[in-house]
Coordinates of C-alpha atoms and ligand atoms in Angstrom, one line a residue:
X1 CA -12.2 13.6 6.4
X2 CA -12.1 16.2 9.0
X3 CA -10.7 15.8 12.5
X4 CA -14.3 15.4 13.6
X5 CA -14.6 12.1 11.9
X6 CA -11.2 10.7 13.0
X7 CA -10.7 7.2 12.0
X8 CA -8.7 4.1 13.0
X9 CA -6.3 3.4 10.3
X10 CA -4.0 0.6 9.9
X11 CA -1.0 0.8 7.5
X12 CA 1.2 -2.0 6.4
X13 CA 4.7 -1.4 5.4
X14 CA 4.3 1.9 7.4
X15 CA 7.9 2.1 8.6
X16 CA 9.3 3.4 5.4
X17 CA 8.6 5.3 2.1
X18 CA 5.0 5.7 1.1
X19 CA 3.5 3.9 3.9
X20 CA 5.4 6.1 6.5
X21 CA 3.8 9.1 4.5
X22 CA 0.5 7.7 4.9
X23 CA 0.8 7.0 8.5
X24 CA 2.0 10.6 8.9
X25 CA -1.0 12.0 6.8
X26 CA -3.5 10.1 8.8
X27 CA -1.7 11.1 12.2
X28 CA -1.7 14.8 11.3
X29 CA -5.5 14.5 10.6
X30 CA -6.0 13.3 14.1
X31 CA -6.5 9.7 13.1
X32 CA -5.6 6.6 15.3
X33 CA -2.6 5.1 13.4
X34 CA -1.5 1.6 13.6
X35 CA 1.8 1.0 11.7
X36 CA 2.3 -2.5 10.9
X37 CA 5.8 -3.7 9.4
X38 CA 8.8 -6.0 9.9
X39 CA 11.2 -3.0 10.1
X40 CA 10.7 -2.6 13.8
X41 CA 13.2 0.0 14.8
X42 CA 12.2 2.5 12.4
X43 CA 8.5 1.9 12.8
X44 CA 8.7 2.1 16.4
X45 CA 10.5 5.4 16.1
X46 CA 7.9 6.8 13.6
X47 CA 5.1 5.6 15.9
X48 CA 6.4 7.5 18.8
X49 CA 6.8 10.7 16.7
X50 CA 3.4 10.4 15.4
X51 CA 1.7 9.2 18.8
X52 CA 0.7 6.1 16.8
X53 CA 0.8 2.4 17.7
X54 CA 3.4 0.0 16.1
X55 CA 2.8 -3.6 15.4
X56 CA 5.3 -6.3 14.1
X57 CA 3.4 -7.7 11.1
X58 CA 4.8 -10.1 8.4
X59 CA 1.9 -9.6 5.8
X60 CA 2.4 -13.3 4.7
X61 CA 1.4 -14.5 7.8
X62 CA -2.3 -14.8 8.4
X63 CA -2.3 -15.7 12.3
X64 CA -0.1 -12.7 12.8
X65 CA -2.7 -10.6 10.7
X66 CA -5.4 -11.8 13.0
X67 CA -3.6 -10.8 16.0
X68 CA -2.8 -7.5 14.8
X69 CA -6.4 -6.5 13.7
X70 CA -8.0 -8.0 16.9
X71 CA -5.4 -6.1 19.0
X72 CA -6.3 -2.9 17.1
X73 CA -9.9 -3.5 17.8
X74 CA -9.5 -4.3 21.4
X75 CA -7.6 -1.0 21.9
X76 CA -9.9 1.3 19.6
X77 CA -13.2 -0.5 19.3
X78 CA -13.2 -0.4 15.6
X79 CA -11.2 -0.4 12.3
X80 CA -12.0 2.1 9.5
X81 CA -9.0 2.0 7.1
X82 CA -6.6 -0.7 6.0
X83 CA -3.9 0.4 3.6
X84 CA -2.2 -2.7 2.1
X85 CA 1.0 -0.9 1.4
X86 CA 3.7 -3.4 2.2
X87 CA 5.7 -4.6 -0.9
X88 CA 8.9 -5.7 -2.2
X89 CA 10.6 -5.3 -5.6
X90 CA 12.9 -8.0 -7.1
X91 CA 14.3 -7.4 -10.7
X92 CA 14.7 -10.0 -13.5
X93 CA 13.0 -10.9 -16.8
X94 CA 11.1 -14.0 -17.2
X95 CA 14.3 -15.7 -18.4
X96 CA 16.4 -14.5 -15.5
X97 CA 13.9 -14.6 -12.5
X98 CA 14.9 -16.8 -9.7
X99 CA 12.1 -19.0 -8.2
X100 CA 12.7 -18.0 -4.6
X101 CA 12.4 -14.2 -5.6
X102 CA 9.2 -15.0 -7.6
X103 CA 7.6 -16.7 -4.5
X104 CA 8.6 -14.3 -2.2
X105 CA 7.4 -11.2 -4.3
X106 CA 4.0 -13.0 -4.9
X107 CA 3.7 -14.0 -1.2
X108 CA 4.3 -10.5 0.0
X109 CA 2.6 -8.3 -2.7
X110 CA -0.3 -10.5 -3.5
X111 CA -1.1 -13.1 -0.8
X112 CA -0.1 -10.4 2.0
X113 CA -2.5 -8.0 0.3
X114 CA -5.3 -10.6 0.1
X115 CA -5.0 -11.5 3.8
X116 CA -5.1 -7.7 4.5
X117 CA -8.4 -7.5 2.7
X118 CA -9.8 -10.5 4.4
X119 CA -8.9 -9.5 7.8
X120 CA -10.2 -5.9 7.2
X121 CA -13.5 -7.1 6.1
X122 CA -13.8 -9.5 9.0
X123 CA -13.7 -6.5 11.4
X124 CA -15.2 -3.8 9.2
X125 CA -18.4 -5.8 8.7
X126 CA -19.0 -5.8 12.7
X127 CA -18.1 -2.1 13.0
X128 CA -20.2 -0.4 15.7
X129 CA -22.9 1.3 13.8
X130 CA -22.8 -1.2 11.0
X131 CA -20.6 -2.3 8.2
X132 CA -18.2 0.3 7.2
X133 CA -14.6 0.9 6.0
X134 CA -12.1 1.7 3.2
X135 CA -9.3 -0.7 2.1
X136 CA -6.7 0.8 -0.1
X137 CA -4.4 -1.4 -2.0
X138 CA -1.1 0.0 -3.1
X139 CA -0.4 -1.4 -6.5
X140 CA 1.8 0.4 -9.1
X141 CA 1.7 1.6 -12.7
X142 CA 3.4 -1.9 -13.1
X143 CA 0.1 -3.3 -12.3
X144 CA -1.4 -1.5 -15.5
X145 CA 1.3 -2.1 -18.0
X146 CA 4.3 -4.3 -18.6
X147 CA 7.8 -4.2 -17.1
X148 CA 10.3 -6.4 -18.7
X149 CA 12.8 -6.3 -16.1
X150 CA 10.6 -7.0 -13.2
X151 CA 8.4 -10.0 -14.1
X152 CA 7.6 -11.1 -10.6
X153 CA 6.8 -7.5 -9.5
X154 CA 4.9 -6.8 -12.5
X155 CA 2.9 -9.9 -12.1
X156 CA 2.1 -9.2 -8.4
X157 CA 1.0 -5.6 -9.1
X158 CA -1.4 -6.9 -12.0
X159 CA -2.8 -9.4 -9.6
X160 CA -3.2 -6.6 -6.9
X161 CA -5.3 -4.6 -9.4
X162 CA -7.9 -7.3 -10.1
X163 CA -7.7 -8.5 -6.5
X164 CA -9.0 -5.2 -5.5
X165 CA -11.8 -5.2 -8.0
X166 CA -12.9 -8.7 -6.7
X167 CA -12.8 -7.4 -3.2
X168 CA -14.7 -4.2 -4.2
X169 CA -17.3 -6.2 -5.8
X170 CA -17.8 -8.7 -2.9
X171 CA -18.1 -5.9 -0.4
X172 CA -20.5 -3.8 -2.4
X173 CA -22.8 -6.9 -2.9
X174 CA -22.5 -8.1 0.8
X175 CA -22.2 -4.8 2.9
X176 CA -22.6 -1.8 0.6
X177 CA -20.5 0.4 2.8
X178 CA -17.2 -1.3 2.8
X179 CA -15.1 -0.2 -0.2
X180 CA -11.9 -1.3 -1.7
X181 CA -9.7 0.7 -4.3
X182 CA -6.1 0.5 -5.6
X183 CA -3.6 3.2 -5.9
X184 CA -1.0 3.1 -8.6
X185 CA 2.0 5.1 -7.9
X186 CA 4.5 5.9 -10.5
X187 CA 8.2 6.8 -9.9
X188 CA 8.2 7.5 -6.1
X189 CA 11.3 8.8 -4.3
X190 CA 11.4 6.2 -1.5
X191 CA 14.1 3.8 -0.3
X192 CA 12.7 1.3 -2.7
X193 CA 13.9 3.2 -5.7
X194 CA 17.0 4.5 -4.0
X195 CA 18.0 0.9 -3.5
X196 CA 17.4 0.1 -7.1
X197 CA 19.6 3.2 -8.2
X198 CA 22.3 2.3 -5.6
X199 CA 22.4 -1.3 -7.1
X200 CA 23.2 0.1 -10.5
X201 CA 26.7 0.9 -11.9
X202 CA 26.0 4.7 -12.0
X203 CA 23.2 5.5 -9.2
X204 CA 23.4 9.4 -10.0
X205 CA 23.0 8.7 -13.6
X206 CA 20.4 6.2 -13.2
X207 CA 18.3 8.6 -11.0
X208 CA 18.9 11.5 -13.5
X209 CA 17.5 9.2 -16.2
X210 CA 14.6 8.2 -14.2
X211 CA 13.7 12.0 -13.5
X212 CA 14.2 12.8 -17.2
X213 CA 11.7 10.3 -18.3
X214 CA 8.9 11.8 -16.0
X215 CA 6.6 13.9 -17.8
X216 CA 6.7 16.4 -14.9
X217 CA 10.4 16.2 -14.9
X218 CA 10.8 14.8 -11.3
X219 CA 10.1 11.9 -9.2
X220 CA 7.0 12.1 -6.9
X221 CA 7.1 12.4 -3.4
X222 CA 5.6 9.7 -0.9
X223 CA 3.4 12.6 0.5
X224 CA 1.8 13.0 -2.8
X225 CA 0.8 9.5 -3.0
X226 CA -0.3 9.7 0.9
X227 CA -2.7 12.6 -0.1
X228 CA -4.3 10.3 -2.7
X229 CA -4.6 7.4 -0.1
X230 CA -6.1 9.7 2.5
X231 CA -8.8 10.9 0.0
X232 CA -9.8 7.3 -1.0
X233 CA -10.1 6.5 2.9
X234 CA -12.3 9.7 3.6
X235 CA -16.1 10.1 3.4
X236 CA -15.5 12.3 0.4
X237 CA -14.9 9.2 -1.5
X238 CA -17.9 7.4 -0.2
X239 CA -19.1 6.3 -3.8
X240 CA -15.6 5.3 -5.2
X241 CA -15.2 1.7 -5.2
X242 CA -13.1 -0.8 -7.2
X243 CA -11.4 2.0 -9.0
X244 CA -7.7 2.8 -9.9
X245 CA -6.2 6.0 -8.8
X246 CA -3.1 6.5 -10.8
X247 CA -0.6 9.0 -9.2
X248 CA 2.3 9.2 -11.6
X249 CA 2.7 12.9 -12.9
X250 CA 1.1 11.5 -16.2
X251 CA 3.7 8.8 -16.8
X252 CA 0.8 6.2 -17.9
X253 CA -0.3 8.9 -20.5
X254 CA 3.0 8.6 -22.4
X255 CA 4.3 5.6 -24.3
X256 CA 6.2 3.3 -21.9
X257 CA 10.0 4.1 -22.2
X258 CA 11.1 1.1 -20.1
Ligands
NAI301 P1 9.9 1.0 1.0 O1 10.8 -0.1 0.6 O2 10.3 2.2 1.2 O3 8.7 0.5 2.0 C1 8.1 -0.8 1.9 C2 7.8 -1.2 3.5 O4 7.3 -2.5 3.3 C3 9.1 -1.4 4.3 O5 9.0 -0.6 5.5 C4 9.2 -2.9 4.5 O6 9.9 -3.2 5.8 C5 7.7 -3.4 4.4 N1 7.7 -4.6 4.1 C6 8.4 -5.5 3.3 N2 7.9 -6.7 3.4 C7 7.1 -6.8 4.4 C8 6.3 -7.9 5.0 N3 6.5 -9.1 4.7 N4 5.6 -7.6 5.9 C9 5.3 -6.4 6.4 N5 6.0 -5.3 5.8 C10 6.8 -5.6 4.7 O7 9.0 1.0 -0.5 P2 7.9 2.1 -1.0 O8 8.6 2.5 -2.2 O9 7.5 3.0 0.0 O10 6.6 1.2 -1.6 C11 5.5 0.9 -0.9 C12 4.5 0.4 -1.8 O11 4.5 1.2 -3.0 C13 4.9 -1.1 -2.3 O12 3.8 -1.8 -2.3 C14 5.5 -0.7 -3.6 O13 5.4 -2.0 -4.4 C15 4.6 0.3 -4.1 N6 5.0 1.2 -5.2 C16 6.4 1.9 -5.1 C17 6.7 2.8 -6.2 C18 8.0 3.5 -6.0 O14 8.4 4.1 -7.0 N7 8.6 3.5 -4.7 C19 6.1 2.8 -7.4 C20 4.9 2.0 -7.2 C21 4.4 1.3 -6.2

């Protein structure tokens, strides 16, 4: 994707972590970027830095989604890329999980993602020049294998893996040139993981343990995930549809230590 084919890109959860890195990577390529999040202060501040737009969007609210994408199209005339990245983690095994946590995780990580796909397609199929677009869903390696201590999260990420394939096949059948793929980060150094370390009895020990079980001996940066997202958004990935891009330093290649 060169600066000559600058795109209009909407990134949910773009105020922090992976989403902020994705928004930054798009902006650095000369794309028009809309950061959509509920963390307004950090999102607005990042948007100013990147010369991007910020939109308050709770991804669980379909009407808010409709407003957000309609506003984007009013301003830029099209929508090329939607990155459904907003996500939350709540711990707990199946015996421990709190129902409110379960419902919240599924609402944000699954229903919010489905709304994002639905609204993306509504606009992308009407793009000037014909249907076109790339939808990228941020799942997890927890969407490809089990995670005992996060039953709600693991269930939600598994759902996002197959949600992506359903959307991809629908888009291929109906529009040909709208694609949908999932990205599966491993252990990424973001506020989400830092919060989990901080909540443990030994934050530094927990971080050291996490680093030590990585095949490449370190956590992955949010920018490294963003680089994969930018590739899937680009025309270089024009035949890649319904696939799973694992960005984990090889973690999935090893037996699961968790
Ligand atoms: P983060 O906590 O740094 O960022 C998540 C962003 O989502 C925040 O800005 C938050 O305000 C936003 N968000 C939460 N609920 C929202 C809602 N209802 N509507 C709109 N925005 C909302 O987390 P991180 O690590 O950057 O995670 C991003 C995505 O990557 C998530 O989907 C996560 O599950 C996934 N992921 C993260 C991994 C990691 O190791 N950090 C590993 C695998 C997947």
